[in-house]
PDB file of C-alpha atoms and ligand atoms in Angstrom:
ATOM      1  CA  MET A   1       0.000   0.000   0.000  1.00 50.00           C
ATOM      2  CA  SER A   2       1.293   3.482  -0.892  1.00 66.00           C
ATOM      3  CA  ALA A   3       1.681   6.401   1.503  1.00 85.00           C
ATOM      4  CA  VAL A   4      -1.357   7.324   3.604  1.00 95.00           C
ATOM      5  CA  PRO A   5      -3.228   9.416   2.706  1.00 98.00           C
ATOM      6  CA  GLU A   6      -2.913   9.271  -1.058  1.00 98.00           C
ATOM      7  CA  LEU A   7      -2.440  12.849  -2.288  1.00 98.00           C
ATOM      8  CA  SER A   8      -4.129  14.218  -5.400  1.00 98.00           C
ATOM      9  CA  GLY A   9      -1.832  15.802  -7.979  1.00 98.00           C
ATOM     10  CA  PRO A  10      -2.733  19.387  -7.052  1.00 98.00           C
ATOM     11  CA  VAL A  11      -2.361  18.732  -3.300  1.00 98.00           C
ATOM     12  CA  ARG A  12       1.013  17.061  -3.762  1.00 98.00           C
ATOM     13  CA  ALA A  13       2.275  19.887  -5.989  1.00 98.00           C
ATOM     14  CA  ALA A  14       1.081  22.611  -3.598  1.00 98.00           C
ATOM     15  CA  LEU A  15       2.637  20.929  -0.549  1.00 98.00           C
ATOM     16  CA  GLN A  16       5.936  20.399  -2.327  1.00 98.00           C
ATOM     17  CA  ALA A  17       6.054  24.038  -3.425  1.00 97.00           C
ATOM     18  CA  GLY A  18       5.036  25.349   0.022  1.00 97.00           C
ATOM     19  CA  ARG A  19       1.869  26.866  -1.387  1.00 98.00           C
ATOM     20  CA  PRO A  20      -1.218  27.108   0.861  1.00 98.00           C
ATOM     21  CA  VAL A  21      -3.405  24.019   1.315  1.00 98.00           C
ATOM     22  CA  VAL A  22      -6.526  23.654   3.463  1.00 99.00           C
ATOM     23  CA  ALA A  23      -7.977  20.292   4.507  1.00 99.00           C
ATOM     24  CA  LEU A  24     -11.758  19.819   4.490  1.00 98.00           C
ATOM     25  CA  GLU A  25     -13.648  17.016   6.216  1.00 98.00           C
ATOM     26  CA  SER A  26     -16.196  14.774   4.542  1.00 98.00           C
ATOM     27  CA  THR A  27     -18.553  13.589   7.305  1.00 97.00           C
ATOM     28  CA  ILE A  28     -20.212  16.957   7.053  1.00 97.00           C
ATOM     29  CA  ILE A  29     -20.892  16.054   3.400  1.00 98.00           C
ATOM     30  CA  SER A  30     -21.890  12.397   3.894  1.00 98.00           C
ATOM     31  CA  HIS A  31     -23.767  12.725   7.197  1.00 96.00           C
ATOM     32  CA  GLY A  32     -24.113  16.405   8.128  1.00 95.00           C
ATOM     33  CA  LEU A  33     -25.816  18.067   5.177  1.00 96.00           C
ATOM     34  CA  PRO A  34     -28.846  16.663   3.316  1.00 95.00           C
ATOM     35  CA  ARG A  35     -28.598  15.038  -0.130  1.00 96.00           C
ATOM     36  CA  PRO A  36     -28.460  16.102  -2.911  1.00 95.00           C
ATOM     37  CA  ASP A  37     -27.529  19.703  -2.014  1.00 95.00           C
ATOM     38  CA  ASN A  38     -24.548  18.387  -0.039  1.00 97.00           C
ATOM     39  CA  LEU A  39     -22.705  17.780  -3.317  1.00 98.00           C
ATOM     40  CA  ALA A  40     -23.064  21.411  -4.382  1.00 98.00           C
ATOM     41  CA  ALA A  41     -22.017  22.419  -0.868  1.00 98.00           C
ATOM     42  CA  ALA A  42     -18.875  20.266  -1.049  1.00 98.00           C
ATOM     43  CA  ARG A  43     -17.984  21.795  -4.395  1.00 98.00           C
ATOM     44  CA  SER A  44     -18.649  25.312  -3.150  1.00 98.00           C
ATOM     45  CA  PHE A  45     -16.252  24.888  -0.202  1.00 98.00           C
ATOM     46  CA  GLU A  46     -13.553  23.749  -2.636  1.00 98.00           C
ATOM     47  CA  GLU A  47     -14.291  26.619  -5.031  1.00 98.00           C
ATOM     48  CA  MET A  48     -14.001  29.148  -2.212  1.00 98.00           C
ATOM     49  CA  LEU A  49     -10.489  27.892  -1.541  1.00 98.00           C
ATOM     50  CA  THR A  50      -9.469  27.743  -5.181  1.00 98.00           C
ATOM     51  CA  GLY A  51     -10.789  31.288  -5.631  1.00 98.00           C
ATOM     52  CA  ALA A  52      -8.585  32.413  -2.741  1.00 98.00           C
ATOM     53  CA  GLY A  53      -5.504  30.822  -4.341  1.00 98.00           C
ATOM     54  CA  VAL A  54      -5.526  27.902  -1.893  1.00 98.00           C
ATOM     55  CA  THR A  55      -5.516  24.216  -2.854  1.00 99.00           C
ATOM     56  CA  PRO A  56      -8.453  22.311  -1.324  1.00 98.00           C
ATOM     57  CA  ALA A  57      -7.728  18.890   0.174  1.00 99.00           C
ATOM     58  CA  THR A  58     -11.054  17.253   0.912  1.00 98.00           C
ATOM     59  CA  ILE A  59     -10.275  14.111   2.891  1.00 98.00           C
ATOM     60  CA  ALA A  60     -12.214  10.836   2.752  1.00 98.00           C
ATOM     61  CA  VAL A  61     -11.738   7.076   2.432  1.00 98.00           C
ATOM     62  CA  VAL A  62     -12.641   5.701  -1.015  1.00 98.00           C
ATOM     63  CA  ASP A  63     -12.750   1.903  -1.442  1.00 98.00           C
ATOM     64  CA  GLY A  64     -10.394   1.593   1.519  1.00 98.00           C
ATOM     65  CA  VAL A  65      -7.945   4.238   0.314  1.00 98.00           C
ATOM     66  CA  PRO A  66      -7.592   7.341   2.505  1.00 98.00           C
ATOM     67  CA  LYS A  67      -7.260  10.307   0.170  1.00 98.00           C
ATOM     68  CA  ALA A  68      -6.404  13.985   0.530  1.00 98.00           C
ATOM     69  CA  GLY A  69      -7.816  15.778  -2.489  1.00 98.00           C
ATOM     70  CA  LEU A  70     -10.794  14.142  -4.177  1.00 98.00           C
ATOM     71  CA  GLY A  71     -11.613  13.955  -7.856  1.00 97.00           C
ATOM     72  CA  GLU A  72     -15.121  14.709  -9.068  1.00 97.00           C
ATOM     73  CA  ALA A  73     -16.204  11.045  -9.058  1.00 98.00           C
ATOM     74  CA  ASP A  74     -14.978  10.528  -5.477  1.00 98.00           C
ATOM     75  CA  LEU A  75     -16.706  13.687  -4.273  1.00 98.00           C
ATOM     76  CA  GLU A  76     -19.947  12.508  -5.860  1.00 98.00           C
ATOM     77  CA  ARG A  77     -19.738   9.123  -4.170  1.00 98.00           C
ATOM     78  CA  ILE A  78     -19.127  10.647  -0.763  1.00 98.00           C
ATOM     79  CA  ALA A  79     -22.062  12.991  -1.224  1.00 98.00           C
ATOM     80  CA  LEU A  80     -24.619  10.743  -2.905  1.00 98.00           C
ATOM     81  CA  ASP A  81     -23.893   7.065  -2.136  1.00 97.00           C
ATOM     82  CA  GLU A  82     -26.023   5.979   0.802  1.00 96.00           C
ATOM     83  CA  SER A  83     -23.671   3.137   1.741  1.00 97.00           C
ATOM     84  CA  VAL A  84     -20.957   5.632   2.741  1.00 98.00           C
ATOM     85  CA  VAL A  85     -20.123   5.217   6.437  1.00 98.00           C
ATOM     86  CA  LYS A  86     -18.906   7.736   9.024  1.00 97.00           C
ATOM     87  CA  VAL A  87     -15.412   7.060  10.366  1.00 98.00           C
ATOM     88  CA  GLY A  88     -13.561   8.566  13.301  1.00 98.00           C
ATOM     89  CA  GLY A  89      -9.852   8.158  13.939  1.00 97.00           C
ATOM     90  CA  ARG A  90     -10.131   4.729  15.527  1.00 97.00           C
ATOM     91  CA  ASP A  91     -12.160   3.390  12.574  1.00 98.00           C
ATOM     92  CA  LEU A  92      -9.670   4.281   9.847  1.00 98.00           C
ATOM     93  CA  ALA A  93      -7.637   1.068   9.764  1.00 98.00           C
ATOM     94  CA  MET A  94     -10.756  -1.062   9.725  1.00 98.00           C
ATOM     95  CA  ALA A  95     -12.319   0.955   6.917  1.00 98.00           C
ATOM     96  CA  MET A  96      -9.060   0.549   4.974  1.00 98.00           C
ATOM     97  CA  ALA A  97      -8.861  -3.212   5.515  1.00 98.00           C
ATOM     98  CA  ALA A  98     -12.550  -3.693   4.645  1.00 98.00           C
ATOM     99  CA  ARG A  99     -12.221  -1.404   1.589  1.00 98.00           C
ATOM    100  CA  ARG A 100     -15.060   0.791   2.718  1.00 98.00           C
ATOM    101  CA  THR A 101     -15.957   4.209   1.419  1.00 98.00           C
ATOM    102  CA  ALA A 102     -16.291   6.660   4.276  1.00 98.00           C
ATOM    103  CA  GLY A 103     -16.783  10.263   5.263  1.00 98.00           C
ATOM    104  CA  THR A 104     -14.085  11.248   7.753  1.00 98.00           C
ATOM    105  CA  THR A 105     -14.995  13.096  10.955  1.00 98.00           C
ATOM    106  CA  VAL A 106     -12.942  15.939  12.396  1.00 98.00           C
ATOM    107  CA  ALA A 107     -10.927  13.266  14.220  1.00 98.00           C
ATOM    108  CA  ALA A 108     -10.160  11.123  11.172  1.00 98.00           C
ATOM    109  CA  THR A 109      -9.627  14.149   8.927  1.00 98.00           C
ATOM    110  CA  SER A 110      -7.196  15.796  11.363  1.00 98.00           C
ATOM    111  CA  LEU A 111      -5.202  12.608  11.672  1.00 98.00           C
ATOM    112  CA  LEU A 112      -4.919  12.137   7.892  1.00 98.00           C
ATOM    113  CA  ALA A 113      -4.257  15.832   7.197  1.00 98.00           C
ATOM    114  CA  ALA A 114      -1.419  15.872   9.725  1.00 98.00           C
ATOM    115  CA  ARG A 115       0.108  12.733   8.156  1.00 98.00           C
ATOM    116  CA  ALA A 116       0.008  14.518   4.784  1.00 98.00           C
ATOM    117  CA  GLY A 117       1.772  17.586   6.215  1.00 98.00           C
ATOM    118  CA  ILE A 118      -1.292  19.819   5.833  1.00 98.00           C
ATOM    119  CA  ARG A 119      -1.269  22.481   8.545  1.00 98.00           C
ATOM    120  CA  VAL A 120      -4.750  24.020   8.411  1.00 98.00           C
ATOM    121  CA  PHE A 121      -8.174  22.372   8.445  1.00 98.00           C
ATOM    122  CA  ALA A 122     -11.634  23.953   8.199  1.00 98.00           C
ATOM    123  CA  THR A 123     -14.846  22.404   9.510  1.00 98.00           C
ATOM    124  CA  GLY A 124     -18.223  23.557  10.852  1.00 97.00           C
ATOM    125  CA  GLY A 125     -18.267  22.675  14.522  1.00 96.00           C
ATOM    126  CA  LEU A 126     -16.302  20.065  16.449  1.00 96.00           C
ATOM    127  CA  GLY A 127     -17.788  17.203  18.353  1.00 96.00           C
ATOM    128  CA  GLY A 128     -17.429  17.239  22.135  1.00 97.00           C
ATOM    129  CA  VAL A 129     -19.094  16.246  25.385  1.00 97.00           C
ATOM    130  CA  HIS A 130     -22.790  15.528  24.912  1.00 95.00           C
ATOM    131  CA  ARG A 131     -25.466  16.798  27.278  1.00 94.00           C
ATOM    132  CA  GLY A 132     -26.565  14.251  29.856  1.00 91.00           C
ATOM    133  CA  PHE A 133     -23.023  12.895  30.076  1.00 92.00           C
ATOM    134  CA  ALA A 134     -23.579  11.815  33.688  1.00 90.00           C
ATOM    135  CA  GLU A 135     -26.361   9.405  32.697  1.00 89.00           C
ATOM    136  CA  SER A 136     -24.942   8.341  29.353  1.00 87.00           C
ATOM    137  CA  PRO A 137     -21.289   9.222  28.806  1.00 91.00           C
ATOM    138  CA  ASP A 138     -20.891  10.306  25.166  1.00 94.00           C
ATOM    139  CA  GLU A 139     -17.813  12.298  24.237  1.00 95.00           C
ATOM    140  CA  SER A 140     -16.687  12.736  20.642  1.00 96.00           C
ATOM    141  CA  GLY A 141     -13.470  11.071  19.507  1.00 97.00           C
ATOM    142  CA  ASP A 142     -12.682  14.462  17.960  1.00 97.00           C
ATOM    143  CA  LEU A 143     -11.333  15.635  21.323  1.00 98.00           C
ATOM    144  CA  THR A 144      -8.920  12.775  21.929  1.00 97.00           C
ATOM    145  CA  VAL A 145      -7.500  12.902  18.420  1.00 98.00           C
ATOM    146  CA  LEU A 146      -7.001  16.682  18.691  1.00 98.00           C
ATOM    147  CA  SER A 147      -5.138  16.088  21.941  1.00 98.00           C
ATOM    148  CA  ARG A 148      -2.413  14.263  20.010  1.00 98.00           C
ATOM    149  CA  THR A 149      -2.516  15.797  16.533  1.00 98.00           C
ATOM    150  CA  ALA A 150      -0.622  18.957  15.609  1.00 98.00           C
ATOM    151  CA  ILE A 151      -2.962  20.837  13.295  1.00 98.00           C
ATOM    152  CA  THR A 152      -4.767  24.164  13.255  1.00 98.00           C
ATOM    153  CA  VAL A 153      -8.527  23.603  13.124  1.00 98.00           C
ATOM    154  CA  VAL A 154     -10.878  26.455  12.246  1.00 98.00           C
ATOM    155  CA  SER A 155     -14.352  25.818  13.608  1.00 98.00           C
ATOM    156  CA  ALA A 156     -17.265  27.776  15.062  1.00 98.00           C
ATOM    157  CA  GLY A 157     -16.498  26.228  18.431  1.00 94.00           C
ATOM    158  CA  VAL A 158     -18.309  22.983  19.105  1.00 95.00           C
ATOM    159  CA  LYS A 159     -21.832  22.080  18.094  1.00 92.00           C
ATOM    160  CA  SER A 160     -24.507  23.724  20.236  1.00 93.00           C
ATOM    161  CA  ILE A 161     -26.194  20.350  20.697  1.00 94.00           C
ATOM    162  CA  LEU A 162     -23.354  19.614  23.168  1.00 95.00           C
ATOM    163  CA  ASP A 163     -22.524  20.491  26.758  1.00 97.00           C
ATOM    164  CA  ILE A 164     -20.253  23.396  25.875  1.00 98.00           C
ATOM    165  CA  PRO A 165     -18.807  24.240  29.325  1.00 98.00           C
ATOM    166  CA  ALA A 166     -17.952  20.558  29.858  1.00 97.00           C
ATOM    167  CA  THR A 167     -16.360  20.381  26.401  1.00 98.00           C
ATOM    168  CA  LEU A 168     -14.180  23.415  27.156  1.00 98.00           C
ATOM    169  CA  GLU A 169     -13.025  21.756  30.372  1.00 98.00           C
ATOM    170  CA  ARG A 170     -12.113  18.612  28.448  1.00 98.00           C
ATOM    171  CA  LEU A 171     -10.221  20.629  25.831  1.00 98.00           C
ATOM    172  CA  GLU A 172      -8.185  22.120  28.671  1.00 98.00           C
ATOM    173  CA  THR A 173      -7.474  18.730  30.232  1.00 98.00           C
ATOM    174  CA  LEU A 174      -6.511  17.289  26.853  1.00 98.00           C
ATOM    175  CA  GLY A 175      -4.100  20.131  26.137  1.00 98.00           C
ATOM    176  CA  VAL A 176      -5.901  21.465  23.054  1.00 98.00           C
ATOM    177  CA  ALA A 177      -5.138  25.186  22.619  1.00 98.00           C
ATOM    178  CA  VAL A 178      -8.224  27.363  22.083  1.00 98.00           C
ATOM    179  CA  ALA A 179      -8.314  30.949  20.826  1.00 98.00           C
ATOM    180  CA  GLY A 180     -11.259  33.090  19.740  1.00 98.00           C
ATOM    181  CA  TYR A 181     -10.916  34.783  16.370  1.00 98.00           C
ATOM    182  CA  ARG A 182     -11.584  38.484  17.021  1.00 98.00           C
ATOM    183  CA  THR A 183     -13.580  37.523  20.114  1.00 98.00           C
ATOM    184  CA  ASN A 184     -13.082  36.618  23.762  1.00 98.00           C
ATOM    185  CA  ARG A 185     -16.119  34.381  23.764  1.00 98.00           C
ATOM    186  CA  PHE A 186     -16.430  30.813  22.647  1.00 98.00           C
ATOM    187  CA  PRO A 187     -18.922  30.538  19.771  1.00 98.00           C
ATOM    188  CA  ALA A 188     -21.673  27.910  19.669  1.00 97.00           C
ATOM    189  CA  PHE A 189     -21.856  26.761  16.047  1.00 97.00           C
ATOM    190  CA  TYR A 190     -25.430  27.850  15.088  1.00 97.00           C
ATOM    191  CA  LEU A 191     -25.117  30.672  17.641  1.00 98.00           C
ATOM    192  CA  THR A 192     -22.532  33.448  17.791  1.00 98.00           C
ATOM    193  CA  ASP A 193     -21.847  33.255  21.513  1.00 98.00           C
ATOM    194  CA  SER A 194     -21.976  30.324  23.931  1.00 97.00           C
ATOM    195  CA  GLY A 195     -21.629  32.659  26.910  1.00 97.00           C
ATOM    196  CA  GLN A 196     -18.276  31.028  27.776  1.00 98.00           C
ATOM    197  CA  ASP A 197     -15.195  33.255  28.116  1.00 98.00           C
ATOM    198  CA  LEU A 198     -11.881  32.397  26.478  1.00 98.00           C
ATOM    199  CA  ASP A 199      -8.409  33.221  27.783  1.00 98.00           C
ATOM    200  CA  TRP A 200      -6.955  33.990  24.361  1.00 98.00           C
ATOM    201  CA  ARG A 201      -7.989  35.873  21.261  1.00 98.00           C
ATOM    202  CA  LEU A 202      -6.188  36.248  17.952  1.00 98.00           C
ATOM    203  CA  ASP A 203      -7.050  39.090  15.611  1.00 98.00           C
ATOM    204  CA  SER A 204      -5.399  38.322  12.291  1.00 98.00           C
ATOM    205  CA  PRO A 205      -4.301  35.351  10.159  1.00 98.00           C
ATOM    206  CA  GLN A 206      -0.697  36.546  10.616  1.00 98.00           C
ATOM    207  CA  GLU A 207      -1.056  36.396  14.394  1.00 98.00           C
ATOM    208  CA  ILE A 208      -2.387  32.859  14.096  1.00 98.00           C
ATOM    209  CA  ALA A 209       0.566  31.882  11.876  1.00 98.00           C
ATOM    210  CA  THR A 210       2.916  33.336  14.509  1.00 98.00           C
ATOM    211  CA  VAL A 211       1.281  31.141  17.144  1.00 98.00           C
ATOM    212  CA  MET A 212       1.647  28.123  14.843  1.00 98.00           C
ATOM    213  CA  ALA A 213       5.362  28.860  14.502  1.00 98.00           C
ATOM    214  CA  ALA A 214       5.728  29.124  18.289  1.00 98.00           C
ATOM    215  CA  ARG A 215       3.933  25.826  18.689  1.00 98.00           C
ATOM    216  CA  ASP A 216       6.388  24.238  16.243  1.00 98.00           C
ATOM    217  CA  LEU A 217       9.278  25.545  18.359  1.00 98.00           C
ATOM    218  CA  LEU A 218       7.658  23.897  21.361  1.00 98.00           C
ATOM    219  CA  ARG A 219       7.131  20.741  19.309  1.00 98.00           C
ATOM    220  CA  GLU A 220       3.494  20.772  20.354  1.00 98.00           C
ATOM    221  CA  GLU A 221       1.743  17.549  19.486  1.00 97.00           C
ATOM    222  CA  SER A 222      -1.792  18.797  20.098  1.00 98.00           C
ATOM    223  CA  ALA A 223      -4.145  20.916  18.025  1.00 98.00           C
ATOM    224  CA  LEU A 224      -4.790  24.647  17.972  1.00 98.00           C
ATOM    225  CA  LEU A 225      -8.511  25.361  17.776  1.00 98.00           C
ATOM    226  CA  VAL A 226      -9.331  28.714  16.207  1.00 98.00           C
ATOM    227  CA  ALA A 227     -12.904  29.440  17.269  1.00 98.00           C
ATOM    228  CA  ASN A 228     -14.512  31.578  14.589  1.00 98.00           C
ATOM    229  CA  PRO A 229     -18.037  32.825  15.359  1.00 98.00           C
ATOM    230  CA  LEU A 230     -20.808  33.607  12.910  1.00 98.00           C
ATOM    231  CA  PRO A 231     -21.668  37.300  12.849  1.00 97.00           C
ATOM    232  CA  PRO A 232     -24.732  37.837  15.089  1.00 97.00           C
ATOM    233  CA  ASP A 233     -26.987  38.715  12.138  1.00 97.00           C
ATOM    234  CA  ARG A 234     -26.244  35.353  10.493  1.00 98.00           C
ATOM    235  CA  GLN A 235     -26.849  33.113  13.506  1.00 98.00           C
ATOM    236  CA  LEU A 236     -29.907  30.938  14.056  1.00 98.00           C
ATOM    237  CA  ASP A 237     -32.511  32.870  16.047  1.00 97.00           C
ATOM    238  CA  PRO A 238     -31.498  31.946  19.637  1.00 97.00           C
ATOM    239  CA  GLU A 239     -35.090  31.461  20.771  1.00 97.00           C
ATOM    240  CA  LEU A 240     -35.894  29.164  17.864  1.00 97.00           C
ATOM    241  CA  HIS A 241     -32.579  27.387  18.441  1.00 97.00           C
ATOM    242  CA  ASP A 242     -33.248  26.665  22.094  1.00 97.00           C
ATOM    243  CA  ARG A 243     -36.791  25.457  21.501  1.00 97.00           C
ATOM    244  CA  VAL A 244     -35.924  23.187  18.584  1.00 97.00           C
ATOM    245  CA  LEU A 245     -32.814  21.844  20.285  1.00 97.00           C
ATOM    246  CA  ALA A 246     -34.823  20.848  23.375  1.00 96.00           C
ATOM    247  CA  GLU A 247     -37.243  18.996  21.073  1.00 97.00           C
ATOM    248  CA  SER A 248     -34.459  17.254  19.197  1.00 96.00           C
ATOM    249  CA  LEU A 249     -32.707  16.118  22.378  1.00 96.00           C
ATOM    250  CA  ALA A 250     -36.007  14.731  23.698  1.00 96.00           C
ATOM    251  CA  ALA A 251     -36.624  12.967  20.375  1.00 97.00           C
ATOM    252  CA  ALA A 252     -33.132  11.413  20.390  1.00 95.00           C
ATOM    253  CA  GLY A 253     -33.707  10.163  23.938  1.00 93.00           C
ATOM    254  CA  ALA A 254     -37.142   8.743  23.099  1.00 96.00           C
ATOM    255  CA  ALA A 255     -35.826   7.007  19.984  1.00 97.00           C
ATOM    256  CA  GLY A 256     -32.873   5.533  21.925  1.00 95.00           C
ATOM    257  CA  ILE A 257     -30.319   6.992  19.491  1.00 94.00           C
ATOM    258  CA  ARG A 258     -26.773   6.022  20.518  1.00 92.00           C
ATOM    259  CA  GLY A 259     -23.146   6.248  19.487  1.00 91.00           C
ATOM    260  CA  LYS A 260     -22.120   7.865  16.250  1.00 91.00           C
ATOM    261  CA  ALA A 261     -25.736   8.167  15.100  1.00 94.00           C
ATOM    262  CA  VAL A 262     -26.423  10.842  17.746  1.00 94.00           C
ATOM    263  CA  THR A 263     -24.888  13.853  15.987  1.00 94.00           C
ATOM    264  CA  PRO A 264     -26.412  13.148  12.533  1.00 95.00           C
ATOM    265  CA  PHE A 265     -29.795  12.508  14.192  1.00 96.00           C
ATOM    266  CA  LEU A 266     -29.744  15.809  16.091  1.00 96.00           C
ATOM    267  CA  LEU A 267     -28.611  17.817  13.049  1.00 95.00           C
ATOM    268  CA  GLY A 268     -31.305  16.123  10.927  1.00 96.00           C
ATOM    269  CA  TYR A 269     -33.973  16.843  13.510  1.00 97.00           C
ATOM    270  CA  MET A 270     -32.897  20.491  13.729  1.00 97.00           C
ATOM    271  CA  ARG A 271     -33.130  20.727   9.932  1.00 97.00           C
ATOM    272  CA  ARG A 272     -36.702  19.417   9.771  1.00 97.00           C
ATOM    273  CA  ALA A 273     -37.852  21.388  12.789  1.00 97.00           C
ATOM    274  CA  THR A 274     -36.481  24.688  11.452  1.00 97.00           C
ATOM    275  CA  GLY A 275     -37.751  24.104   7.913  1.00 97.00           C
ATOM    276  CA  GLY A 276     -34.195  23.964   6.602  1.00 97.00           C
ATOM    277  CA  VAL A 277     -33.013  27.193   8.235  1.00 97.00           C
ATOM    278  CA  SER A 278     -30.464  25.333  10.379  1.00 97.00           C
ATOM    279  CA  VAL A 279     -28.856  23.959   7.206  1.00 97.00           C
ATOM    280  CA  ALA A 280     -28.508  27.449   5.723  1.00 97.00           C
ATOM    281  CA  VAL A 281     -26.871  28.572   8.968  1.00 98.00           C
ATOM    282  CA  ASN A 282     -24.621  25.490   8.982  1.00 97.00           C
ATOM    283  CA  MET A 283     -23.516  26.402   5.452  1.00 98.00           C
ATOM    284  CA  ASP A 284     -22.715  29.956   6.561  1.00 98.00           C
ATOM    285  CA  VAL A 285     -20.723  28.563   9.482  1.00 98.00           C
ATOM    286  CA  VAL A 286     -18.606  26.372   7.235  1.00 98.00           C
ATOM    287  CA  ARG A 287     -18.121  29.113   4.620  1.00 98.00           C
ATOM    288  CA  GLY A 288     -16.894  31.525   7.273  1.00 98.00           C
ATOM    289  CA  ASN A 289     -14.443  28.924   8.548  1.00 98.00           C
ATOM    290  CA  VAL A 290     -13.217  27.996   5.077  1.00 98.00           C
ATOM    291  CA  ALA A 291     -12.589  31.677   4.298  1.00 98.00           C
ATOM    292  CA  LEU A 292     -10.584  32.165   7.491  1.00 98.00           C
ATOM    293  CA  ALA A 293      -8.686  28.907   7.003  1.00 99.00           C
ATOM    294  CA  ALA A 294      -7.684  30.102   3.525  1.00 99.00           C
ATOM    295  CA  GLN A 295      -6.251  33.286   5.020  1.00 98.00           C
ATOM    296  CA  ILE A 296      -4.388  31.362   7.732  1.00 98.00           C
ATOM    297  CA  ALA A 297      -2.908  28.886   5.233  1.00 98.00           C
ATOM    298  CA  THR A 298      -1.827  31.828   3.060  1.00 98.00           C
ATOM    299  CA  ALA A 299      -0.258  33.668   6.004  1.00 98.00           C
ATOM    300  CA  TRP A 300       1.519  30.438   6.956  1.00 98.00           C
ATOM    301  CA  SER A 301       2.913  29.873   3.472  1.00 98.00           C
ATOM    302  CA  GLU A 302       4.027  33.540   3.297  1.00 97.00           C
ATOM    303  CA  ARG A 303       6.190  32.990   6.361  1.00 94.00           C
ATOM    304  CA  GLY A 304       8.047  30.464   4.231  1.00 84.00           C
ATOM    305  CA  ALA A 305       8.017  28.163   7.219  1.00 54.00           C
ATOM    306  CA  GLY A 306       6.692  25.218   5.275  1.00 46.00           C
TER     307      GLY A 306
HETATM  308  N1  PSU B   1     -19.621  20.064  11.609  1.00 60.91           N
HETATM  309  C1  PSU B   1     -20.747  20.266  10.877  1.00 60.91           C
HETATM  310  N2  PSU B   1     -21.500  19.167  10.566  1.00 60.91           N
HETATM  311  C2  PSU B   1     -21.109  17.875  10.905  1.00 60.91           C
HETATM  312  C3  PSU B   1     -19.907  17.689  11.628  1.00 60.91           C
HETATM  313  C4  PSU B   1     -19.213  18.823  11.971  1.00 60.91           C
HETATM  314  O1  PSU B   1     -21.105  21.409  10.546  1.00 60.91           O
HETATM  315  O2  PSU B   1     -21.781  16.920  10.555  1.00 60.91           O
HETATM  316  C5  PSU B   1     -19.421  16.285  11.986  1.00 60.91           C
HETATM  317  C6  PSU B   1     -17.899  16.307  12.084  1.00 60.91           C
HETATM  318  O3  PSU B   1     -17.408  15.350  11.172  1.00 60.91           O
HETATM  319  C7  PSU B   1     -17.588  15.921  13.496  1.00 60.91           C
HETATM  320  C8  PSU B   1     -18.730  14.982  13.778  1.00 60.91           C
HETATM  321  O4  PSU B   1     -16.340  15.328  13.633  1.00 60.91           O
HETATM  322  O5  PSU B   1     -19.840  15.713  13.221  1.00 60.91           O
HETATM  323  C9  PSU B   1     -18.853  14.680  15.251  1.00 60.91           C
HETATM  324  O6  PSU B   1     -19.520  13.463  15.392  1.00 60.91           O
HETATM  325  P1  PSU B   1     -19.489  12.717  16.818  1.00 60.91           P
HETATM  326  O7  PSU B   1     -20.202  13.643  17.749  1.00 60.91           O
HETATM  327  O8  PSU B   1     -20.245  11.427  16.582  1.00 60.91           O
HETATM  328  O9  PSU B   1     -18.056  12.475  17.159  1.00 60.91           O
HETATM  329 MN1   MN B   2     -20.372  10.102  20.275  1.00 60.91          MN
END
């Protein structure tokens, strides 16, 4: 088997030349956004990067091969094929051996991006500690992988379906660095502000690149999370959000949803209960993060630091 992940031509060329590259995850395509619009969404994230002079590296597993940089046919399979599974970091080797086709979560994408030497990764919102942890302990594998993977992740905090204060505590314990982008407050994915204060804020892509360089000097082996909020006028109406989220959590409990089905179930419920508005907001969240990730990757490549 060749090197993991397999790099597309453009991704390989950009990395070799020290030009900016941004990794994108694929679970958001296969399990986060509804078909068939998810395919257009996946393309639009890539086009945003290309338009900013950055090479997109969408990461997924296709017929058992982990790839960074997908061709059109691969992107279509990830978006449209209903047999595509969701894989976290721990699932990767099994998906490879069983030749599965899989959307990679933040965990699996971070791991593969770091192996490829990609420094910056954009997603929507991370997984984290679920509400009701005391009764049913559910914590995303995203956190543990980020605790031992050196990559800069741009996300609108963690999904608001989670227990956000508990997730921030876990990020601290796990040694994941967290900074707000132009804010001192931790965002909440669909919502601009979770109400949680942050110790650090960074105000420009150059400042973030400077932090990345300092982390390299320290030989940090954990992730830097750049928490990038939606502008308040683009967020989901907080009242609607709270009402619909309470309903979706109750529905997940009643239906006995467990394990890796929980997050897709809650996002799907939110979509139906908001008449699709939550999906439009989710798209805005990802677009904002992709745009910032492009600037960070560019600032990083301009330092000539690799
Ligand atoms: N962000 C989105 N939509 C998503 C996800 C993130 O806007 O669907 C996905 C990511 O792939 C993340 C996963 O890693 O949800 C978390 O799933 P879990 O809670 O099962 O670890
Ligand atoms: Mn889980």
